Amino acid sequence: HAREQRYWARDLVFVVTDRGERGIEAWLRAYLGVGAAPLAVRSGQIQAAISVELPPAQRYDALALYFAGKGGQLCNLDFVNMVQHVSRVERMPALLHGLRDAPRSAHWWARYRQAARLLLRQARAQAFGADAHGVHAPFLRYRIDAVTVAGQPAGGDAAAQLARQGLLADADVPPIPGVQRIGRTVEASLRSLNNLLEHLHQSFFFYLLPANQRYLSIGDYVPASALMVASLLLQAMHLWWMQGAASLRADAPETRIRRINQSYAHLRLTMPASVQIVVRVLALGLGLLLAPQLAAWAVLSDTTTTAFLFTAALASCSLVLHTADQCWAQRGQVDWRQLKSLAAALVAAVVACLAVMNFSLAVLVYVVAGLPLLVTRAAAVRTRAQRVAGVLLLLAVSPVCTMTLGRNVALGLHPLDMAASPFRVFLGDLHHFGSLVYPLVCLVYWPVNLLSMVIVLMP
């Protein structure tokens, strides 16, 4: 059909690959000549890409639109708006992440809840790069605007229900009446791209979409990241000022020189121990990052990666207990306020850098690493029971627990799907697509969680 039309000003390249995103990544590297032998036949620079998915169903009543990449990259907002506008003209609406907007006549709480649901789905996809739909993400790595449009089965579709249960193969699905409207939508989108005189560049590349026809600009939500960083920096400065004996913070002007000298003496005594603890946990995280990359990828099955994860967890517990024992043995040479100040400064620096690249991932790092650190030892800890309760709470928000219990929510998997290890998923994204999730888990989330446990157990 496309070959017979005369209005094309650009070449159309149809790509069918296996292995999903990895197949498209391999094809892109060969097409662009990046780390692979170039293809014999090329068609110039790629302007945009549309991935089409048609799950087994007898009829479709809408399209689900996905646009987030692996490292938080987003395609040009004009591209998303164009696909949505064309789909409305063809009476096959393209819904962001497959969610419809709440009716305007609905209660304000229902509209707010639906907008929050859509924002959470987009934040999950942008932070983890874990959209289970489409193969558009590899294109965004090479600055090629790309989206995925997936057919959304009509409610009560018997074929779609059987396919979700694994009882129906693609070959068993009868001809689909609504597929023609999907074809017209894709063709109209390609014609819109065909008429462009230049690459899409005059719209937004940083945005959040709370509804199908509304957006939040980067200027609206980036101030929230400034508040997150400020909360960490303010506590770091407060704890740095509060370290040491209370006499160091007296207001008497006649003892100012003596107090300054005592403060420097306190820093010379306690700083080596604090730095040593930070270096220990970072070295453990670095080993967790590098060890799987030294093994062959075929060896890293779900079973072996899970075993490695729990082995690292046991090593982390041993490190925390050993460090706490050393702190009690050297009570005058360690200060938990100083250690917490250094950890808060580390998290603040990471969140500030991530906020301008991947806002959703920055919020996630703040929630899982920054918030537990802020509330760690916020009140006085005097009894052994309080220390044990604090460590148990930190274990509940540790990487092992969150990656084990929250795996289906984070990765968008089926609630009963226990096959794919999140550890291996994040490691695979790092290996194939250069994702930042696994390095952040190893070098920020895991060490800060261990530092929080050490702070609770310190005298």
GROMACS .gro file of C-alpha atoms in nm:
model
  459
    1HIS     CA    1   0.000   0.000   0.000
    2ALA     CA    2   0.272   0.250   0.096
    3ARG     CA    3   0.479   0.174  -0.215
    4GLU     CA    4   0.191   0.263  -0.447
    5GLN     CA    5   0.137   0.612  -0.302
    6ARG     CA    6   0.299   0.909  -0.474
    7TYR     CA    7   0.294   1.166  -0.194
    8TRP     CA    8   0.594   1.034  -0.002
    9ALA     CA    9   0.883   1.280   0.010
   10ARG     CA   10   1.088   1.053   0.234
   11ASP     CA   11   1.170   0.686   0.244
   12LEU     CA   12   0.977   0.454   0.472
   13VAL     CA   13   1.173   0.178   0.645
   14PHE     CA   14   0.974  -0.115   0.785
   15VAL     CA   15   1.165  -0.309   1.050
   16VAL     CA   16   1.055  -0.641   1.200
   17THR     CA   17   1.288  -0.783   1.464
   18ASP     CA   18   1.289  -1.047   1.732
   19ARG     CA   19   1.399  -1.007   2.097
   20GLY     CA   20   1.209  -0.679   2.130
   21GLU     CA   21   1.416  -0.375   2.224
   22ARG     CA   22   1.747  -0.560   2.198
   23GLY     CA   23   1.673  -0.649   1.836
   24ILE     CA   24   1.593  -0.288   1.752
   25GLU     CA   25   1.908  -0.174   1.936
   26ALA     CA   26   2.119  -0.415   1.729
   27TRP     CA   27   1.956  -0.294   1.406
   28LEU     CA   28   2.008   0.072   1.500
   29ARG     CA   29   2.376   0.016   1.575
   30ALA     CA   30   2.421  -0.153   1.239
   31TYR     CA   31   2.220   0.116   1.057
   32LEU     CA   32   2.408   0.403   1.221
   33GLY     CA   33   2.745   0.224   1.216
   34VAL     CA   34   2.790   0.251   1.593
   35GLY     CA   35   2.999  -0.038   1.728
   36ALA     CA   36   2.882  -0.276   1.455
   37ALA     CA   37   2.934  -0.345   1.086
   38PRO     CA   38   2.722  -0.097   0.886
   39LEU     CA   39   2.431  -0.219   0.678
   40ALA     CA   40   2.483  -0.256   0.306
   41VAL     CA   41   2.167  -0.056   0.230
   42ARG     CA   42   2.087   0.264   0.412
   43SER     CA   43   1.831   0.538   0.356
   44GLY     CA   44   1.982   0.844   0.520
   45GLN     CA   45   1.913   1.000   0.857
   46ILE     CA   46   1.614   0.868   1.048
   47GLN     CA   47   1.368   1.147   1.130
   48ALA     CA   48   1.116   0.965   1.350
   49ALA     CA   49   0.988   0.617   1.429
   50ILE     CA   50   0.650   0.468   1.516
   51SER     CA   51   0.625   0.126   1.676
   52VAL     CA   52   0.295  -0.055   1.620
   53GLU     CA   53   0.171  -0.333   1.847
   54LEU     CA   54  -0.150  -0.528   1.792
   55PRO     CA   55  -0.217  -0.772   2.077
   56PRO     CA   56  -0.459  -1.060   2.011
   57ALA     CA   57  -0.814  -0.927   2.008
   58GLN     CA   58  -1.127  -0.935   1.795
   59ARG     CA   59  -1.172  -0.558   1.794
   60TYR     CA   60  -1.004  -0.244   1.925
   61ASP     CA   61  -1.168   0.070   2.052
   62ALA     CA   62  -0.859   0.285   2.127
   63LEU     CA   63  -0.481   0.306   2.106
   64ALA     CA   64  -0.239   0.316   2.399
   65LEU     CA   65   0.042   0.568   2.345
   66TYR     CA   66   0.387   0.519   2.507
   67PHE     CA   67   0.670   0.771   2.470
   68ALA     CA   68   0.927   0.735   2.756
   69GLY     CA   69   1.277   0.600   2.695
   70LYS     CA   70   1.523   0.402   2.903
   71GLY     CA   71   1.722   0.687   3.054
   72GLY     CA   72   1.426   0.918   3.105
   73GLN     CA   73   1.448   1.053   2.749
   74LEU     CA   74   1.123   1.188   2.608
   75CYS     CA   75   1.032   1.249   2.247
   76ASN     CA   76   0.931   1.592   2.123
   77LEU     CA   77   0.594   1.694   2.264
   78ASP     CA   78   0.475   1.798   1.918
   79PHE     CA   79   0.514   1.436   1.808
   80VAL     CA   80   0.287   1.315   2.091
   81ASN     CA   81   0.031   1.588   2.018
   82MET     CA   82   0.034   1.507   1.646
   83VAL     CA   83  -0.033   1.136   1.700
   84GLN     CA   84  -0.313   1.215   1.944
   85HIS     CA   85  -0.474   1.468   1.708
   86VAL     CA   86  -0.462   1.231   1.410
   87SER     CA   87  -0.605   0.947   1.616
   88ARG     CA   88  -0.900   1.161   1.725
   89VAL     CA   89  -0.971   1.248   1.363
   90GLU     CA   90  -0.975   0.876   1.278
   91ARG     CA   91  -1.202   0.805   1.578
   92MET     CA   92  -0.938   0.581   1.732
   93PRO     CA   93  -0.818   0.791   2.030
   94ALA     CA   94  -0.456   0.747   2.137
   95LEU     CA   95  -0.461   0.739   2.517
   96LEU     CA   96  -0.147   0.807   2.719
   97HIS     CA   97  -0.043   0.475   2.875
   98GLY     CA   98  -0.387   0.340   2.782
   99LEU     CA   99  -0.574   0.551   3.042
  100ARG     CA  100  -0.882   0.754   2.963
  101ASP     CA  101  -0.940   1.092   3.124
  102ALA     CA  102  -1.209   1.123   3.387
  103PRO     CA  103  -1.528   1.285   3.248
  104ARG     CA  104  -1.558   1.658   3.299
  105SER     CA  105  -1.885   1.599   3.485
  106ALA     CA  106  -1.708   1.371   3.736
  107HIS     CA  107  -1.630   1.480   4.089
  108TRP     CA  108  -1.307   1.673   4.135
  109TRP     CA  109  -1.162   1.390   4.342
  110ALA     CA  110  -1.222   1.140   4.061
  111ARG     CA  111  -1.048   1.370   3.811
  112TYR     CA  112  -0.758   1.425   4.050
  113ARG     CA  113  -0.723   1.052   4.117
  114GLN     CA  114  -0.718   0.968   3.745
  115ALA     CA  115  -0.458   1.241   3.676
  116ALA     CA  116  -0.243   1.112   3.963
  117ARG     CA  117  -0.272   0.758   3.828
  118LEU     CA  118  -0.150   0.872   3.485
  119LEU     CA  119   0.136   1.073   3.637
  120LEU     CA  120   0.248   0.774   3.844
  121ARG     CA  121   0.251   0.550   3.536
  122GLN     CA  122   0.454   0.805   3.343
  123ALA     CA  123   0.693   0.853   3.635
  124ARG     CA  124   0.741   0.476   3.661
  125ALA     CA  125   0.812   0.444   3.290
  126GLN     CA  126   1.049   0.742   3.288
  127ALA     CA  127   1.238   0.643   3.602
  128PHE     CA  128   1.280   0.270   3.534
  129GLY     CA  129   1.248   0.265   3.154
  130ALA     CA  130   1.031  -0.039   3.218
  131ASP     CA  131   0.748   0.004   2.971
  132ALA     CA  132   0.653  -0.345   2.863
  133HIS     CA  133   0.506  -0.209   2.539
  134GLY     CA  134   0.679  -0.126   2.215
  135VAL     CA  135   1.036  -0.090   2.098
  136HIS     CA  136   1.055   0.290   2.075
  137ALA     CA  137   1.304   0.337   2.363
  138PRO     CA  138   1.626   0.253   2.170
  139PHE     CA  139   1.549   0.523   1.911
  140LEU     CA  140   1.539   0.793   2.179
  141ARG     CA  141   1.898   0.708   2.279
  142TYR     CA  142   2.010   0.831   1.935
  143ARG     CA  143   1.794   1.147   1.944
  144ILE     CA  144   1.532   1.002   1.714
  145ASP     CA  145   1.175   1.087   1.814
  146ALA     CA  146   0.979   0.766   1.859
  147VAL     CA  147   0.653   0.649   2.013
  148THR     CA  148   0.466   0.321   2.043
  149VAL     CA  149   0.098   0.288   1.956
  150ALA     CA  150  -0.059  -0.033   2.085
  151GLY     CA  151  -0.408  -0.150   2.003
  152GLN     CA  152  -0.628  -0.151   2.311
  153PRO     CA  153  -0.884  -0.434   2.306
  154ALA     CA  154  -1.243  -0.337   2.365
  155GLY     CA  155  -1.385  -0.411   2.706
  156GLY     CA  156  -1.509  -0.766   2.745
  157ASP     CA  157  -1.315  -0.893   2.442
  158ALA     CA  158  -1.308  -1.270   2.479
  159ALA     CA  159  -1.003  -1.313   2.254
  160ALA     CA  160  -0.802  -1.059   2.455
  161GLN     CA  161  -0.891  -1.233   2.782
  162LEU     CA  162  -0.785  -1.571   2.644
  163ALA     CA  163  -0.459  -1.422   2.513
  164ARG     CA  164  -0.376  -1.273   2.854
  165GLN     CA  165  -0.427  -1.621   3.003
  166GLY     CA  166  -0.197  -1.777   2.741
  167LEU     CA  167  -0.478  -1.984   2.591
  168LEU     CA  168  -0.490  -1.816   2.251
  169ALA     CA  169  -0.212  -1.782   1.993
  170ASP     CA  170  -0.184  -1.495   1.747
  171ALA     CA  171  -0.270  -1.726   1.458
  172ASP     CA  172  -0.603  -1.814   1.620
  173VAL     CA  173  -0.731  -1.457   1.610
  174PRO     CA  174  -0.986  -1.387   1.333
  175PRO     CA  175  -0.956  -1.079   1.107
  176ILE     CA  176  -0.993  -0.759   1.308
  177PRO     CA  177  -1.258  -0.508   1.191
  178GLY     CA  178  -1.099  -0.210   1.373
  179VAL     CA  179  -0.748  -0.261   1.237
  180GLN     CA  180  -0.824  -0.045   0.933
  181ARG     CA  181  -0.872   0.264   1.150
  182ILE     CA  182  -0.542   0.187   1.322
  183GLY     CA  183  -0.377   0.165   0.980
  184ARG     CA  184  -0.527   0.499   0.877
  185THR     CA  185  -0.400   0.653   1.202
  186VAL     CA  186  -0.046   0.529   1.144
  187GLU     CA  187  -0.051   0.636   0.779
  188ALA     CA  188  -0.180   0.985   0.867
  189SER     CA  189   0.092   1.019   1.131
  190LEU     CA  190   0.358   0.921   0.875
  191ARG     CA  191   0.212   1.171   0.626
  192SER     CA  192   0.233   1.444   0.891
  193LEU     CA  193   0.601   1.363   0.942
  194ASN     CA  194   0.646   1.343   0.566
  195ASN     CA  195   0.531   1.706   0.527
  196LEU     CA  196   0.783   1.848   0.772
  197LEU     CA  197   1.064   2.056   0.630
  198GLU     CA  198   1.291   2.006   0.931
  199HIS     CA  199   1.334   1.788   1.237
  200LEU     CA  200   1.097   1.846   1.528
  201HIS     CA  201   1.277   2.080   1.765
  202GLN     CA  202   1.056   2.377   1.860
  203SER     CA  203   0.861   2.211   2.139
  204PHE     CA  204   0.932   2.060   2.479
  205PHE     CA  205   1.155   1.763   2.558
  206PHE     CA  206   1.097   1.785   2.935
  207TYR     CA  207   0.735   1.755   3.044
  208LEU     CA  208   0.481   1.564   3.250
  209LEU     CA  209   0.137   1.480   3.114
  210PRO     CA  210  -0.137   1.462   3.381
  211ALA     CA  211  -0.410   1.417   3.118
  212ASN     CA  212  -0.441   1.338   2.749
  213GLN     CA  213  -0.472   1.705   2.653
  214ARG     CA  214  -0.278   1.874   2.934
  215TYR     CA  215   0.090   1.903   3.017
  216LEU     CA  216   0.319   2.035   3.287
  217SER     CA  217   0.624   2.226   3.170
  218ILE     CA  218   0.966   2.178   3.327
  219GLY     CA  219   0.935   2.521   3.486
  220ASP     CA  220   0.634   2.399   3.685
  221TYR     CA  221   0.781   2.089   3.845
  222VAL     CA  222   1.156   2.151   3.871
  223PRO     CA  223   1.111   2.381   4.176
  224ALA     CA  224   0.997   2.068   4.362
  225SER     CA  225   1.344   1.921   4.309
  226ALA     CA  226   1.495   2.239   4.455
  227LEU     CA  227   1.286   2.185   4.768
  228MET     CA  228   1.405   1.824   4.794
  229VAL     CA  229   1.768   1.926   4.764
  230ALA     CA  230   1.718   2.214   5.010
  231SER     CA  231   1.570   1.983   5.274
  232LEU     CA  232   1.878   1.760   5.257
  233LEU     CA  233   2.129   2.045   5.252
  234LEU     CA  234   1.962   2.228   5.541
  235GLN     CA  235   1.971   1.919   5.757
  236ALA     CA  236   2.332   1.851   5.656
  237MET     CA  237   2.434   2.203   5.760
  238HIS     CA  238   2.233   2.181   6.083
  239LEU     CA  239   2.391   1.849   6.181
  240TRP     CA  240   2.737   1.976   6.091
  241TRP     CA  241   2.684   2.269   6.325
  242MET     CA  242   2.541   2.047   6.602
  243GLN     CA  243   2.825   1.794   6.606
  244GLY     CA  244   3.054   1.775   6.905
  245ALA     CA  245   2.991   1.880   7.263
  246ALA     CA  246   2.734   2.146   7.352
  247SER     CA  247   3.010   2.373   7.486
  248LEU     CA  248   3.137   2.422   7.129
  249ARG     CA  249   2.817   2.611   7.044
  250ALA     CA  250   2.820   2.859   7.334
  251ASP     CA  251   2.763   3.227   7.258
  252ALA     CA  252   3.022   3.372   7.494
  253PRO     CA  253   3.249   3.599   7.282
  254GLU     CA  254   3.543   3.570   7.519
  255THR     CA  255   3.571   3.193   7.448
  256ARG     CA  256   3.535   3.219   7.071
  257ILE     CA  257   3.899   3.141   6.986
  258ARG     CA  258   3.908   2.847   7.226
  259ARG     CA  259   3.585   2.705   7.084
  260ILE     CA  260   3.719   2.732   6.728
  261ASN     CA  261   4.030   2.542   6.826
  262GLN     CA  262   3.823   2.276   6.998
  263SER     CA  263   3.602   2.241   6.689
  264TYR     CA  264   3.905   2.184   6.467
  265ALA     CA  265   4.038   1.930   6.715
  266HIS     CA  266   3.703   1.750   6.712
  267LEU     CA  267   3.706   1.736   6.331
  268ARG     CA  268   4.062   1.601   6.322
  269LEU     CA  269   3.958   1.330   6.569
  270THR     CA  270   3.624   1.220   6.414
  271MET     CA  271   3.653   1.292   6.041
  272PRO     CA  272   3.886   0.996   5.956
  273ALA     CA  273   3.640   0.750   6.110
  274SER     CA  274   3.342   0.901   5.923
  275VAL     CA  275   3.526   0.902   5.591
  276GLN     CA  276   3.637   0.544   5.651
  277ILE     CA  277   3.278   0.430   5.706
  278VAL     CA  278   3.160   0.607   5.389
  279VAL     CA  279   3.444   0.455   5.186
  280ARG     CA  280   3.358   0.106   5.317
  281VAL     CA  281   2.994   0.115   5.211
  282LEU     CA  282   3.080   0.275   4.875
  283ALA     CA  283   3.338   0.002   4.814
  284LEU     CA  284   3.071  -0.259   4.882
  285GLY     CA  285   2.837  -0.086   4.637
  286LEU     CA  286   3.114  -0.066   4.376
  287GLY     CA  287   3.173  -0.439   4.411
  288LEU     CA  288   2.800  -0.498   4.368
  289LEU     CA  289   2.813  -0.290   4.049
  290LEU     CA  290   3.125  -0.443   3.894
  291ALA     CA  291   3.102  -0.810   3.994
  292PRO     CA  292   2.807  -0.906   3.767
  293GLN     CA  293   2.968  -0.729   3.471
  294LEU     CA  294   3.276  -0.950   3.498
  295ALA     CA  295   3.067  -1.264   3.441
  296ALA     CA  296   2.930  -1.377   3.106
  297TRP     CA  297   2.576  -1.253   3.039
  298ALA     CA  298   2.453  -1.607   2.975
  299VAL     CA  299   2.552  -1.707   3.329
  300LEU     CA  300   2.337  -1.433   3.485
  301SER     CA  301   2.006  -1.613   3.502
  302ASP     CA  302   1.724  -1.512   3.734
  303THR     CA  303   1.837  -1.775   3.985
  304THR     CA  304   2.204  -1.674   3.991
  305THR     CA  305   2.129  -1.301   4.009
  306THR     CA  306   1.885  -1.353   4.297
  307ALA     CA  307   2.144  -1.564   4.481
  308PHE     CA  308   2.408  -1.294   4.424
  309LEU     CA  309   2.168  -1.028   4.550
  310PHE     CA  310   2.098  -1.206   4.878
  311THR     CA  311   2.468  -1.286   4.921
  312ALA     CA  312   2.543  -0.915   4.893
  313ALA     CA  313   2.264  -0.848   5.145
  314LEU     CA  314   2.426  -1.083   5.398
  315ALA     CA  315   2.763  -0.918   5.339
  316SER     CA  316   2.599  -0.579   5.396
  317CYS     CA  317   2.448  -0.689   5.727
  318SER     CA  318   2.788  -0.817   5.841
  319LEU     CA  319   2.951  -0.487   5.743
  320VAL     CA  320   2.688  -0.285   5.934
  321LEU     CA  321   2.726  -0.492   6.253
  322HIS     CA  322   3.107  -0.487   6.235
  323THR     CA  323   3.111  -0.110   6.180
  324ALA     CA  324   2.869  -0.054   6.470
  325ASP     CA  325   3.091  -0.261   6.701
  326GLN     CA  326   3.392  -0.052   6.602
  327CYS     CA  327   3.198   0.269   6.668
  328TRP     CA  328   3.107   0.155   7.020
  329ALA     CA  329   3.469   0.054   7.082
  330GLN     CA  330   3.582   0.405   6.972
  331ARG     CA  331   3.303   0.610   7.127
  332GLY     CA  332   3.503   0.930   7.153
  333GLN     CA  333   3.626   0.917   6.794
  334VAL     CA  334   3.297   0.890   6.605
  335ASP     CA  335   3.002   1.128   6.572
  336TRP     CA  336   2.674   1.015   6.413
  337ARG     CA  337   2.576   1.375   6.328
  338GLN     CA  338   2.887   1.415   6.116
  339LEU     CA  339   2.825   1.087   5.934
  340LYS     CA  340   2.461   1.174   5.866
  341SER     CA  341   2.564   1.518   5.740
  342LEU     CA  342   2.802   1.360   5.486
  343ALA     CA  343   2.534   1.112   5.371
  344ALA     CA  344   2.275   1.390   5.330
  345ALA     CA  345   2.519   1.597   5.124
  346LEU     CA  346   2.583   1.294   4.900
  347VAL     CA  347   2.213   1.234   4.836
  348ALA     CA  348   2.153   1.606   4.777
  349ALA     CA  349   2.426   1.617   4.512
  350VAL     CA  350   2.285   1.311   4.333
  351VAL     CA  351   1.926   1.441   4.338
  352ALA     CA  352   2.034   1.783   4.211
  353CYS     CA  353   2.219   1.629   3.914
  354LEU     CA  354   1.939   1.386   3.830
  355ALA     CA  355   1.665   1.650   3.844
  356VAL     CA  356   1.782   1.814   3.521
  357MET     CA  357   1.814   1.480   3.339
  358ASN     CA  358   1.542   1.253   3.474
  359PHE     CA  359   1.306   1.421   3.717
  360SER     CA  360   1.111   1.103   3.794
  361LEU     CA  361   1.429   0.914   3.882
  362ALA     CA  362   1.543   1.206   4.101
  363VAL     CA  363   1.214   1.192   4.294
  364LEU     CA  364   1.250   0.816   4.331
  365VAL     CA  365   1.605   0.848   4.470
  366TYR     CA  366   1.484   1.110   4.716
  367VAL     CA  367   1.193   0.892   4.830
  368VAL     CA  368   1.388   0.568   4.879
  369ALA     CA  369   1.720   0.713   4.998
  370GLY     CA  370   1.667   1.073   5.108
  371LEU     CA  371   1.347   1.048   5.313
  372PRO     CA  372   1.459   0.748   5.524
  373LEU     CA  373   1.787   0.929   5.587
  374LEU     CA  374   1.605   1.246   5.696
  375VAL     CA  375   1.396   1.062   5.956
  376THR     CA  376   1.683   0.841   6.074
  377ARG     CA  377   1.757   0.929   6.435
  378ALA     CA  378   1.534   1.236   6.412
  379ALA     CA  379   1.443   1.169   6.777
  380ALA     CA  380   1.668   1.061   7.060
  381VAL     CA  381   1.766   0.693   7.054
  382ARG     CA  382   1.847   0.571   7.405
  383THR     CA  383   1.739   0.208   7.438
  384ARG     CA  384   1.834  -0.108   7.255
  385ALA     CA  385   1.472  -0.167   7.153
  386GLN     CA  386   1.462   0.170   6.976
  387ARG     CA  387   1.778   0.085   6.783
  388VAL     CA  388   1.641  -0.255   6.680
  389ALA     CA  389   1.312  -0.097   6.568
  390GLY     CA  390   1.501   0.163   6.363
  391VAL     CA  391   1.713  -0.103   6.190
  392LEU     CA  392   1.403  -0.312   6.112
  393LEU     CA  393   1.232  -0.012   5.956
  394LEU     CA  394   1.539   0.057   5.743
  395LEU     CA  395   1.547  -0.308   5.638
  396ALA     CA  396   1.187  -0.271   5.522
  397VAL     CA  397   1.293   0.009   5.283
  398SER     CA  398   1.624  -0.153   5.187
  399PRO     CA  399   1.701  -0.230   4.820
  400VAL     CA  400   1.650  -0.603   4.866
  401CYS     CA  401   1.301  -0.560   5.014
  402THR     CA  402   1.187  -0.294   4.770
  403MET     CA  403   1.323  -0.483   4.467
  404THR     CA  404   1.162  -0.805   4.590
  405LEU     CA  405   0.827  -0.682   4.719
  406GLY     CA  406   0.776  -0.385   4.489
  407ARG     CA  407   0.907  -0.550   4.173
  408ASN     CA  408   0.572  -0.591   3.999
  409VAL     CA  409   0.465  -0.234   4.075
  410ALA     CA  410   0.798  -0.084   3.966
  411LEU     CA  411   0.841  -0.288   3.648
  412GLY     CA  412   0.476  -0.304   3.546
  413LEU     CA  413   0.469  -0.684   3.563
  414HIS     CA  414   0.171  -0.906   3.630
  415PRO     CA  415   0.110  -0.941   4.008
  416LEU     CA  416   0.167  -1.319   3.985
  417ASP     CA  417   0.466  -1.303   3.750
  418MET     CA  418   0.761  -1.420   3.960
  419ALA     CA  419   0.992  -1.518   3.673
  420ALA     CA  420   1.184  -1.201   3.589
  421SER     CA  421   1.428  -1.078   3.853
  422PRO     CA  422   1.429  -0.697   3.885
  423PHE     CA  423   1.800  -0.718   3.960
  424ARG     CA  424   1.857  -0.883   3.624
  425VAL     CA  425   1.620  -0.645   3.446
  426PHE     CA  426   1.811  -0.339   3.570
  427LEU     CA  427   2.144  -0.505   3.500
  428GLY     CA  428   2.029  -0.591   3.147
  429ASP     CA  429   1.922  -0.230   3.087
  430LEU     CA  430   2.267  -0.115   3.197
  431HIS     CA  431   2.440  -0.372   2.976
  432HIS     CA  432   2.237  -0.308   2.661
  433PHE     CA  433   2.110   0.050   2.691
  434GLY     CA  434   2.334   0.226   2.945
  435SER     CA  435   2.054   0.278   3.199
  436LEU     CA  436   2.140   0.460   3.524
  437VAL     CA  437   1.903   0.268   3.750
  438TYR     CA  438   2.138  -0.014   3.847
  439PRO     CA  439   2.442   0.213   3.912
  440LEU     CA  440   2.224   0.435   4.132
  441VAL     CA  441   2.103   0.132   4.327
  442CYS     CA  442   2.461   0.017   4.386
  443LEU     CA  443   2.635   0.350   4.447
  444VAL     CA  444   2.363   0.560   4.614
  445TYR     CA  445   2.059   0.368   4.736
  446TRP     CA  446   2.240   0.068   4.883
  447PRO     CA  447   2.525   0.263   5.055
  448VAL     CA  448   2.292   0.530   5.199
  449ASN     CA  449   2.064   0.261   5.340
  450LEU     CA  450   2.365   0.097   5.508
  451LEU     CA  451   2.485   0.433   5.640
  452SER     CA  452   2.142   0.494   5.791
  453MET     CA  453   2.161   0.161   5.974
  454VAL     CA  454   2.508   0.244   6.104
  455ILE     CA  455   2.383   0.585   6.225
  456VAL     CA  456   2.101   0.417   6.419
  457LEU     CA  457   2.342   0.175   6.586
  458MET     CA  458   2.612   0.432   6.665
  459PRO     CA  459   2.650   0.564   7.022
   0.00000   0.00000   0.00000
